[in-house]
CSV table of C-alpha atoms and ligand atoms in Angstrom, one decimal:
chain,number,residue,atom,x,y,z
A,1,MET,CA,-4.0,-4.0,32.8
A,2,SER,CA,-5.6,-1.3,34.9
A,3,THR,CA,-6.6,2.0,33.2
A,4,ASN,CA,-4.1,3.7,35.5
A,5,LYS,CA,-1.2,1.6,34.2
A,6,VAL,CA,-2.3,2.3,30.6
A,7,HIS,CA,-2.4,6.0,31.3
A,8,GLN,CA,1.2,5.9,32.7
A,9,ARG,CA,2.5,4.5,29.5
A,10,VAL,CA,0.4,6.4,26.8
A,11,ARG,CA,2.0,9.6,25.4
A,12,SER,CA,0.6,12.4,27.4
A,13,GLY,CA,-0.7,14.4,24.4
A,14,LEU,CA,-2.9,11.5,23.5
A,15,LEU,CA,-4.7,10.9,26.8
A,16,ASN,CA,-7.1,13.8,26.5
A,17,ARG,CA,-8.0,13.1,22.9
A,18,LEU,CA,-10.9,11.2,21.4
A,19,ALA,CA,-10.4,8.8,18.5
A,20,TYR,CA,-11.4,10.2,15.1
A,21,VAL,CA,-14.9,9.1,14.4
A,22,SER,CA,-16.5,9.6,11.0
A,23,PRO,CA,-20.3,9.4,10.8
A,24,SER,CA,-21.4,6.4,8.9
A,25,ALA,CA,-23.5,6.5,5.8
A,26,GLY,CA,-27.1,5.7,6.3
A,27,TYR,CA,-28.7,9.1,5.7
A,28,GLY,CA,-30.6,9.5,2.5
A,29,VAL,CA,-28.6,12.5,1.4
A,30,LYS,CA,-24.9,12.5,2.5
A,31,LEU,CA,-23.5,15.9,2.0
A,32,ASP,CA,-20.9,16.0,4.9
A,33,ALA,CA,-17.6,14.7,3.5
A,34,MET,CA,-17.0,16.2,0.0
A,35,GLU,CA,-17.5,12.9,-1.7
A,36,SER,CA,-18.7,12.6,-5.3
A,37,PRO,CA,-22.3,11.6,-5.4
A,38,TYR,CA,-21.8,9.6,-8.5
A,39,GLU,CA,-21.0,5.8,-8.8
A,40,TRP,CA,-19.6,4.1,-11.8
A,41,PRO,CA,-22.3,3.1,-14.3
A,42,GLY,CA,-22.8,-0.7,-14.9
A,43,ASP,CA,-20.5,-1.0,-18.0
A,44,ILE,CA,-17.6,0.6,-16.2
A,45,GLN,CA,-18.1,-1.5,-13.1
A,46,GLU,CA,-18.1,-4.7,-15.2
A,47,LYS,CA,-14.8,-3.8,-16.8
A,48,TRP,CA,-13.3,-3.0,-13.4
A,49,LEU,CA,-14.4,-6.4,-12.0
A,50,LEU,CA,-12.8,-8.1,-15.0
A,51,ALA,CA,-9.5,-6.1,-14.3
A,52,LEU,CA,-9.7,-7.4,-10.7
A,53,LYS,CA,-9.9,-11.0,-11.8
A,54,ASP,CA,-6.3,-11.0,-12.8
A,55,ILE,CA,-4.8,-10.0,-9.5
A,56,HIS,CA,-3.0,-12.3,-7.1
A,57,LEU,CA,-4.0,-11.6,-3.6
A,58,ASN,CA,-1.8,-14.3,-2.2
A,59,ARG,CA,1.2,-12.2,-3.2
A,60,TYR,CA,2.3,-8.8,-1.7
A,61,PRO,CA,1.6,-5.8,-3.9
A,62,ASN,CA,4.3,-4.2,-6.0
A,63,GLY,CA,6.1,-2.3,-3.2
A,64,SER,CA,6.7,0.9,-5.2
A,65,ALA,CA,3.4,0.7,-7.2
A,66,VAL,CA,5.5,1.2,-10.3
A,67,ASP,CA,2.7,0.9,-12.9
A,68,LEU,CA,0.3,3.1,-11.0
A,69,CYS,CA,3.0,5.7,-10.5
A,70,ALA,CA,3.7,5.7,-14.2
A,71,ALA,CA,0.0,6.1,-14.9
A,72,ILE,CA,-0.4,9.0,-12.4
A,73,ARG,CA,2.7,10.7,-13.9
A,74,GLN,CA,1.2,10.6,-17.4
A,75,TRP,CA,-2.3,11.6,-16.3
A,76,ALA,CA,-1.2,14.5,-14.0
A,77,GLY,CA,1.7,15.6,-16.3
A,78,ILE,CA,4.4,15.0,-13.7
A,79,ASP,CA,7.8,14.9,-15.3
A,80,GLU,CA,10.7,12.7,-14.2
A,81,SER,CA,12.6,15.6,-12.6
A,82,LEU,CA,10.2,15.5,-9.7
A,83,GLY,CA,9.6,12.8,-7.1
A,84,LEU,CA,6.3,11.1,-6.6
A,85,VAL,CA,5.2,9.2,-3.4
A,86,LEU,CA,1.8,7.5,-3.1
A,87,GLY,CA,-0.2,7.2,0.1
A,88,ASN,CA,-3.2,5.4,1.5
A,89,GLY,CA,-5.2,8.5,1.1
A,90,SER,CA,-3.5,11.9,1.4
A,91,ASP,CA,-4.0,11.7,5.1
A,92,GLU,CA,-1.2,9.0,5.2
A,93,LEU,CA,1.1,11.4,3.2
A,94,ILE,CA,0.4,14.2,5.7
A,95,GLN,CA,1.4,11.8,8.4
A,96,MET,CA,4.6,10.8,6.5
A,97,ILE,CA,5.5,14.4,6.0
A,98,ALA,CA,5.0,15.2,9.7
A,99,MET,CA,7.0,12.2,10.8
A,100,THR,CA,9.9,13.2,8.5
A,101,VAL,CA,10.3,16.9,9.1
A,102,CYS,CA,8.5,17.8,12.4
A,103,SER,CA,9.2,17.2,16.0
A,104,CYS,CA,8.5,18.7,19.4
A,105,GLU,CA,11.0,21.4,18.6
A,106,ARG,CA,10.3,21.8,14.9
A,107,PRO,CA,6.6,22.5,14.5
A,108,LEU,CA,4.1,21.8,11.8
A,109,LEU,CA,2.6,25.2,10.9
A,110,SER,CA,-0.8,25.9,9.4
A,111,THR,CA,-3.4,28.6,9.0
A,112,GLU,CA,-6.8,28.1,10.7
A,113,PRO,CA,-9.6,27.4,10.2
A,114,THR,CA,-8.4,24.7,7.9
A,115,PHE,CA,-8.4,20.9,7.4
A,116,SER,CA,-8.4,19.4,10.9
A,117,MET,CA,-6.1,16.5,10.1
A,118,TYR,CA,-3.1,18.8,10.0
A,119,ARG,CA,-3.5,19.4,13.7
A,120,ILE,CA,-4.6,15.9,14.6
A,121,ILE,CA,-1.8,14.2,12.7
A,122,SER,CA,0.8,16.6,14.0
A,123,GLU,CA,-0.3,15.8,17.6
A,124,SER,CA,-0.4,12.1,16.9
A,125,VAL,CA,3.2,11.9,15.8
A,126,GLY,CA,4.3,13.9,18.8
A,127,SER,CA,5.1,17.1,16.8
A,128,LYS,CA,4.4,20.6,17.9
A,129,TYR,CA,1.5,22.3,16.1
A,130,ILE,CA,1.3,26.0,15.5
A,131,ASP,CA,-1.6,27.7,13.8
A,132,VAL,CA,-1.9,31.3,12.6
A,133,PRO,CA,-5.4,32.6,12.2
A,134,LEU,CA,-6.7,33.5,8.7
A,135,THR,CA,-8.0,37.0,8.1
A,136,GLU,CA,-11.7,37.9,8.4
A,137,ASP,CA,-12.1,37.0,4.7
A,138,PHE,CA,-10.2,33.7,5.2
A,139,ASP,CA,-7.0,34.7,3.4
A,140,ILE,CA,-3.5,34.4,4.7
A,141,ASP,CA,-2.4,36.9,7.3
A,142,LEU,CA,1.0,37.4,5.7
A,143,ASN,CA,2.6,39.5,8.4
A,144,ALA,CA,1.5,37.2,11.2
A,145,LEU,CA,2.6,34.1,9.3
A,146,LEU,CA,6.0,35.5,8.5
A,147,ALA,CA,6.5,36.4,12.1
A,148,ALA,CA,5.5,32.8,13.1
A,149,ILE,CA,8.0,31.4,10.6
A,150,ASP,CA,10.7,33.7,11.9
A,151,LYS,CA,10.0,32.7,15.5
A,152,HIS,CA,9.5,28.9,15.1
A,153,ASP,CA,11.5,27.9,12.0
A,154,PRO,CA,8.8,25.2,11.3
A,155,GLY,CA,9.6,21.8,9.6
A,156,CYS,CA,6.7,22.4,7.2
A,157,ILE,CA,3.7,24.4,6.5
A,158,PHE,CA,0.4,23.2,5.0
A,159,PHE,CA,-1.9,25.2,2.8
A,160,ALA,CA,-5.2,23.6,1.7
A,161,TYR,CA,-5.7,25.2,-1.8
A,162,PRO,CA,-8.7,25.6,-2.0
A,163,ASN,CA,-9.1,25.7,1.8
A,164,ASN,CA,-11.3,23.2,3.6
A,165,PRO,CA,-13.8,24.3,5.1
A,166,THR,CA,-13.9,27.8,3.7
A,167,GLY,CA,-13.7,26.9,0.0
A,168,ASN,CA,-11.5,29.8,-1.1
A,169,LEU,CA,-8.1,29.9,-2.8
A,170,PHE,CA,-5.5,31.9,-0.9
A,171,ASP,CA,-3.6,34.7,-2.6
A,172,PRO,CA,-0.8,32.9,-4.5
A,173,LYS,CA,1.5,35.8,-4.0
A,174,LYS,CA,1.3,35.4,-0.3
A,175,ILE,CA,2.1,31.7,-0.6
A,176,GLN,CA,5.1,32.6,-2.7
A,177,ALA,CA,6.3,35.1,0.0
A,178,VAL,CA,5.9,32.4,2.6
A,179,THR,CA,7.9,29.9,0.4
A,180,GLU,CA,10.8,32.4,0.2
A,181,ALA,CA,10.8,32.8,4.0
A,182,MET,CA,10.6,29.0,4.8
A,183,ASN,CA,13.6,26.8,5.4
A,184,GLY,CA,11.2,23.9,5.7
A,185,LEU,CA,8.8,22.3,3.2
A,186,VAL,CA,5.7,24.1,1.9
A,187,ILE,CA,2.9,21.7,1.1
A,188,ILE,CA,0.1,22.9,-1.2
A,189,ASP,CA,-2.7,20.5,-0.5
A,190,GLU,CA,-4.7,20.5,-3.8
A,191,ALA,CA,-7.3,17.9,-2.7
A,192,TYR,CA,-10.0,19.9,-4.6
A,193,PHE,CA,-7.9,20.6,-7.7
A,194,SER,CA,-10.4,18.9,-10.0
A,195,TYR,CA,-12.9,21.6,-9.1
A,196,SER,CA,-10.6,24.6,-8.9
A,197,ARG,CA,-8.2,23.8,-11.7
A,198,GLU,CA,-5.7,26.1,-9.9
A,199,THR,CA,-2.3,24.5,-9.2
A,200,PHE,CA,1.2,25.2,-7.9
A,201,MET,CA,2.6,22.3,-10.0
A,202,PRO,CA,4.5,24.7,-12.5
A,203,TYR,CA,5.7,26.8,-9.6
A,204,MET,CA,7.4,23.7,-8.0
A,205,HIS,CA,9.9,23.8,-10.8
A,206,THR,CA,11.2,27.3,-9.8
A,207,VAL,CA,11.8,26.6,-6.1
A,208,ASP,CA,13.3,23.8,-4.1
A,209,ASN,CA,11.0,23.6,-1.1
A,210,VAL,CA,7.4,23.2,-2.4
A,211,ALA,CA,5.5,20.0,-2.8
A,212,VAL,CA,1.9,19.4,-4.1
A,213,LEU,CA,-0.5,17.0,-2.5
A,214,ARG,CA,-3.4,15.5,-4.4
A,215,THR,CA,-6.1,12.8,-3.7
A,216,PHE,CA,-8.4,10.6,-5.7
A,217,SER,CA,-11.0,11.0,-2.9
A,218,LYS,CA,-12.8,14.1,-4.0
A,219,PHE,CA,-13.5,13.4,-7.6
A,220,GLY,CA,-15.1,10.1,-7.1
A,221,LEU,CA,-12.9,7.5,-5.4
A,222,ALA,CA,-13.1,8.3,-1.6
A,223,GLY,CA,-13.4,4.5,-0.9
A,224,LEU,CA,-10.2,3.7,-2.7
A,225,ARG,CA,-7.8,5.6,-0.3
A,226,LEU,CA,-5.3,6.9,-2.7
A,227,GLY,CA,-3.3,10.1,-2.6
A,228,PHE,CA,-0.1,11.3,-4.1
A,229,LEU,CA,2.7,13.8,-3.2
A,230,VAL,CA,4.8,15.4,-5.9
A,231,GLY,CA,7.9,17.5,-5.1
A,232,PRO,CA,11.6,17.9,-5.2
A,233,LYS,CA,13.3,14.5,-5.2
A,234,SER,CA,15.7,15.6,-2.3
A,235,TRP,CA,12.6,16.0,0.0
A,236,LEU,CA,10.6,13.1,-1.2
A,237,ARG,CA,13.5,10.6,-0.9
A,238,GLU,CA,13.5,11.3,2.8
A,239,ILE,CA,9.7,11.2,3.2
A,240,ASP,CA,9.6,7.8,1.3
A,241,LYS,CA,11.8,6.4,4.1
A,242,VAL,CA,9.0,6.5,6.6
A,243,ARG,CA,6.5,4.9,4.2
A,244,LEU,CA,5.4,1.5,5.4
A,245,PRO,CA,6.1,-1.4,3.0
A,246,TYR,CA,3.2,-2.2,0.7
A,247,ASN,CA,1.1,0.8,1.8
A,248,ILE,CA,-0.8,0.7,-1.5
A,249,SER,CA,-2.7,-2.6,-1.8
A,250,THR,CA,-2.9,-4.5,-5.0
A,251,LEU,CA,-6.6,-3.8,-5.1
A,252,THR,CA,-5.9,-0.1,-5.0
A,253,GLN,CA,-3.1,-0.2,-7.5
A,254,VAL,CA,-5.2,-2.1,-10.1
A,255,THR,CA,-8.3,0.0,-9.4
A,256,GLY,CA,-6.3,3.2,-9.6
A,257,GLN,CA,-4.8,2.3,-12.9
A,258,PHE,CA,-8.2,1.2,-14.2
A,259,ALA,CA,-9.8,4.5,-13.0
A,260,LEU,CA,-7.2,6.5,-14.9
A,261,SER,CA,-8.0,4.5,-18.0
A,262,CYS,CA,-11.6,5.9,-17.8
A,263,SER,CA,-10.7,9.4,-16.6
A,264,GLU,CA,-13.1,11.0,-19.1
A,265,TRP,CA,-16.0,9.6,-17.1
A,266,PHE,CA,-14.7,11.3,-13.9
A,267,GLU,CA,-14.0,14.5,-15.7
A,268,SER,CA,-17.6,14.6,-17.0
A,269,LYS,CA,-18.9,14.1,-13.5
A,270,VAL,CA,-16.6,16.9,-12.2
A,271,ARG,CA,-18.1,19.2,-14.9
A,272,ASP,CA,-21.6,18.2,-13.8
A,273,ILE,CA,-20.7,19.1,-10.2
A,274,CYS,CA,-19.2,22.4,-11.2
A,275,PHE,CA,-22.3,23.2,-13.1
A,276,GLU,CA,-24.4,22.3,-10.0
A,277,ARG,CA,-22.1,24.3,-7.8
A,278,GLU,CA,-23.3,27.5,-9.6
A,279,ARG,CA,-26.9,26.7,-9.3
A,280,PHE,CA,-26.6,25.6,-5.6
A,281,GLU,CA,-24.8,28.9,-4.7
A,282,ALA,CA,-27.5,31.0,-6.5
A,283,GLU,CA,-30.3,29.1,-4.7
A,284,VAL,CA,-28.7,29.4,-1.2
A,285,ARG,CA,-28.1,33.1,-1.8
A,286,LYS,CA,-31.9,33.5,-2.0
A,287,PHE,CA,-32.1,32.9,1.7
A,288,PRO,CA,-31.7,36.4,3.3
A,289,GLN,CA,-30.8,34.9,6.7
A,290,LEU,CA,-27.8,33.0,5.3
A,291,ILE,CA,-24.3,33.9,4.1
A,292,VAL,CA,-22.8,31.5,1.5
A,293,TYR,CA,-19.1,31.9,0.9
A,294,PRO,CA,-17.8,31.6,-2.7
A,295,SER,CA,-16.2,28.2,-3.3
A,296,ALA,CA,-13.6,26.9,-5.7
A,297,ALA,CA,-14.2,23.4,-4.4
A,298,ASN,CA,-17.2,20.9,-4.3
A,299,PHE,CA,-18.6,22.3,-1.1
A,300,PHE,CA,-19.9,25.5,0.5
A,301,LEU,CA,-19.4,27.1,3.8
A,302,ILE,CA,-22.8,28.5,4.9
A,303,ARG,CA,-23.3,30.8,7.9
A,304,PHE,CA,-26.6,31.1,9.8
A,305,GLU,CA,-27.8,34.1,11.8
A,306,VAL,CA,-29.3,31.7,14.4
A,307,ARG,CA,-26.9,30.6,17.0
A,308,ASP,CA,-28.2,27.2,18.0
A,309,MET,CA,-26.6,25.2,15.2
A,310,ASP,CA,-27.4,21.8,16.9
A,311,VAL,CA,-31.1,22.6,16.3
A,312,VAL,CA,-30.5,23.5,12.7
A,313,VAL,CA,-28.4,20.4,12.0
A,314,ASP,CA,-30.9,18.1,13.8
A,315,LYS,CA,-33.7,19.6,11.6
A,316,LEU,CA,-31.6,18.8,8.6
A,317,LEU,CA,-31.0,15.2,9.9
A,318,ASP,CA,-34.8,14.8,10.5
A,319,GLY,CA,-35.2,15.6,6.8
A,320,ASN,CA,-32.6,12.9,6.0
A,321,ILE,CA,-29.8,15.4,5.1
A,322,MET,CA,-26.3,15.0,6.6
A,323,VAL,CA,-24.0,18.1,6.6
A,324,LYS,CA,-21.0,19.0,8.7
A,325,ASN,CA,-21.7,21.2,11.7
A,326,LEU,CA,-18.6,23.5,12.2
A,327,ASP,CA,-20.1,25.7,14.9
A,328,ASN,CA,-17.7,24.3,17.6
A,329,GLN,CA,-14.6,23.9,15.4
A,330,HIS,CA,-13.2,27.4,15.4
A,331,GLU,CA,-14.3,30.8,16.6
A,332,LYS,CA,-14.3,32.0,13.0
A,333,LEU,CA,-16.8,29.3,12.1
A,334,ARG,CA,-19.6,30.1,14.6
A,335,GLY,CA,-23.0,29.5,13.1
A,336,CYS,CA,-21.5,27.6,10.1
A,337,ILE,CA,-22.1,24.4,8.3
A,338,ARG,CA,-20.3,22.8,5.4
A,339,VAL,CA,-22.3,21.3,2.6
A,340,THR,CA,-21.0,19.2,-0.2
A,341,VAL,CA,-22.5,19.8,-3.7
A,342,GLY,CA,-24.5,16.7,-4.5
A,343,THR,CA,-26.6,15.6,-7.5
A,344,PRO,CA,-29.3,18.1,-8.7
A,345,ASP,CA,-31.9,16.0,-6.9
A,346,GLU,CA,-29.9,15.8,-3.7
A,347,ASN,CA,-29.3,19.6,-3.8
A,348,ASP,CA,-33.0,20.2,-4.3
A,349,GLN,CA,-33.8,18.0,-1.3
A,350,PHE,CA,-31.3,19.9,0.8
A,351,LEU,CA,-32.8,23.2,-0.3
A,352,GLN,CA,-36.3,22.0,0.5
A,353,VAL,CA,-35.4,20.8,4.0
A,354,LEU,CA,-33.4,23.9,4.6
A,355,ARG,CA,-36.4,26.1,3.8
A,356,LYS,CA,-38.4,24.2,6.3
A,357,ALA,CA,-35.7,24.3,8.9
A,358,LEU,CA,-35.5,28.1,8.6
A,359,ASP,CA,-39.3,28.6,8.8
B,401,PLP,C1,-7.7,19.7,2.2
B,401,PLP,C2,-7.8,18.2,2.4
B,401,PLP,N1,-6.7,17.5,2.3
B,401,PLP,C3,-6.8,16.1,2.4
B,401,PLP,C4,-8.0,15.5,2.7
B,401,PLP,C5,-7.9,14.0,2.9
B,401,PLP,O1,-8.0,13.3,1.7
B,401,PLP,P1,-7.9,11.7,1.7
B,401,PLP,O2,-9.2,11.1,1.5
B,401,PLP,O3,-7.0,11.5,0.4
B,401,PLP,O4,-7.1,11.2,2.9
B,401,PLP,C6,-9.1,16.2,2.8
B,401,PLP,C7,-10.4,15.5,3.1
B,401,PLP,O5,-11.4,16.1,3.4
B,401,PLP,C8,-9.1,17.6,2.6
B,401,PLP,O6,-10.2,18.4,2.7
C-alpha cells in the first residue's frame, strides 16, 4: 500500500509522532532509566529457576493472576475493601485508565514536567491531554490546576509522587485539595515508593476517587514488566473491563510471587541505594557549576550552567556513562540531565567522568 493511503487511514494525531525508542543497554554504566543496578545473587537465581520448572507454558496463564494478586495484597497491605488490577508494567495500567475515563472531550490532566508517558499514552488512545506547569520549585500550582479542573472537568489526573524527572514529592495538602475538586479519578503514581516511603494508600480509604499506582520496575525487576493499581472497587471494576485477557504471563506471575517470597533481599538493596543516594548528592553538590535537586527517588535531576547539553552528554557517553538528557523535554528542564543512583562503583565512575567533562 502506498504511504499516502496509509496516511489517509492512520489517526491524524499519530502521523507526526515517532515511535517510542528506548536506548539499548551496552554502555558500561547505565544510569538513564531508574533501574536497580543489582541482580539476584546465584542462590536466589537458582531457586527462581527451580520455581520456573513447574510452569506449563502450553497453557494460558491464570487470567486473573489470583495467586499473585493475593501475594501482592499481603506484601503491600492492601485490604479486601479495595480493588486491585495488575498490568504489564504500570505503563499498561496508565493506558487502561486513559482508555476507560478519557476521550477527546474528557481530557487526561497532568502537571509538567512529569513522566512523559502520561502525554504519550493519552495521545495514543485518542484522548485530549492537558498539562498545567509546575511552579519554579516543581510543586503543584494549585490555583492554576483548580482552574484547569473547573474548565475541563477531566476524566483523570496523574501525579507522579515522587515526580519523575524532578525527584520531589508534591505538597500532599495540594493533592487533597485537587481530589476534592475532581469529579474524575486522581491517580497517585508511586513508582518510586520503595525509595520515598511516602504513600496515599491510607488516604484512599477516606475518599472515593483516588487510586494508587505502583510498579515492580524501580526496585529491581524492570525486566519483569509488572505494575499494580489499587483503588475503589467501583472505578477498578470499570478499568478491568479494558484489560486484555492474560495480560500477565505465567512467567511474570510465577516470578512475581517468587520475588515477593524473597522481598528482604530487595529491601536490603533499596536500603543500599538510599544510602548511596545521600553520598551521591553530597558529591555532586561539590561541583559549584551544578545544581542538584533534592530527591525522594532513586535518581537526581542535575542542572548545568553550560547550555550545550549534547556536548556534555556526549562526553559522558565517551566515558561509558549513560544518562537521560532532558534539555529538550520541557522549558523548565533546560540544561538538565537525570541520573539514576547506581552502585557505589558506578557512581564513582560517573563522578570521575563528570569531573573530566566539566574541565
Ligand atoms: C512515574 C513513573 N510511573 C511509571 C513508570 C513506568 O513504570 P513501568 O516500568 O512499571 O511501566 C515510570 C518509569 O520510569 C515512572 O517514572
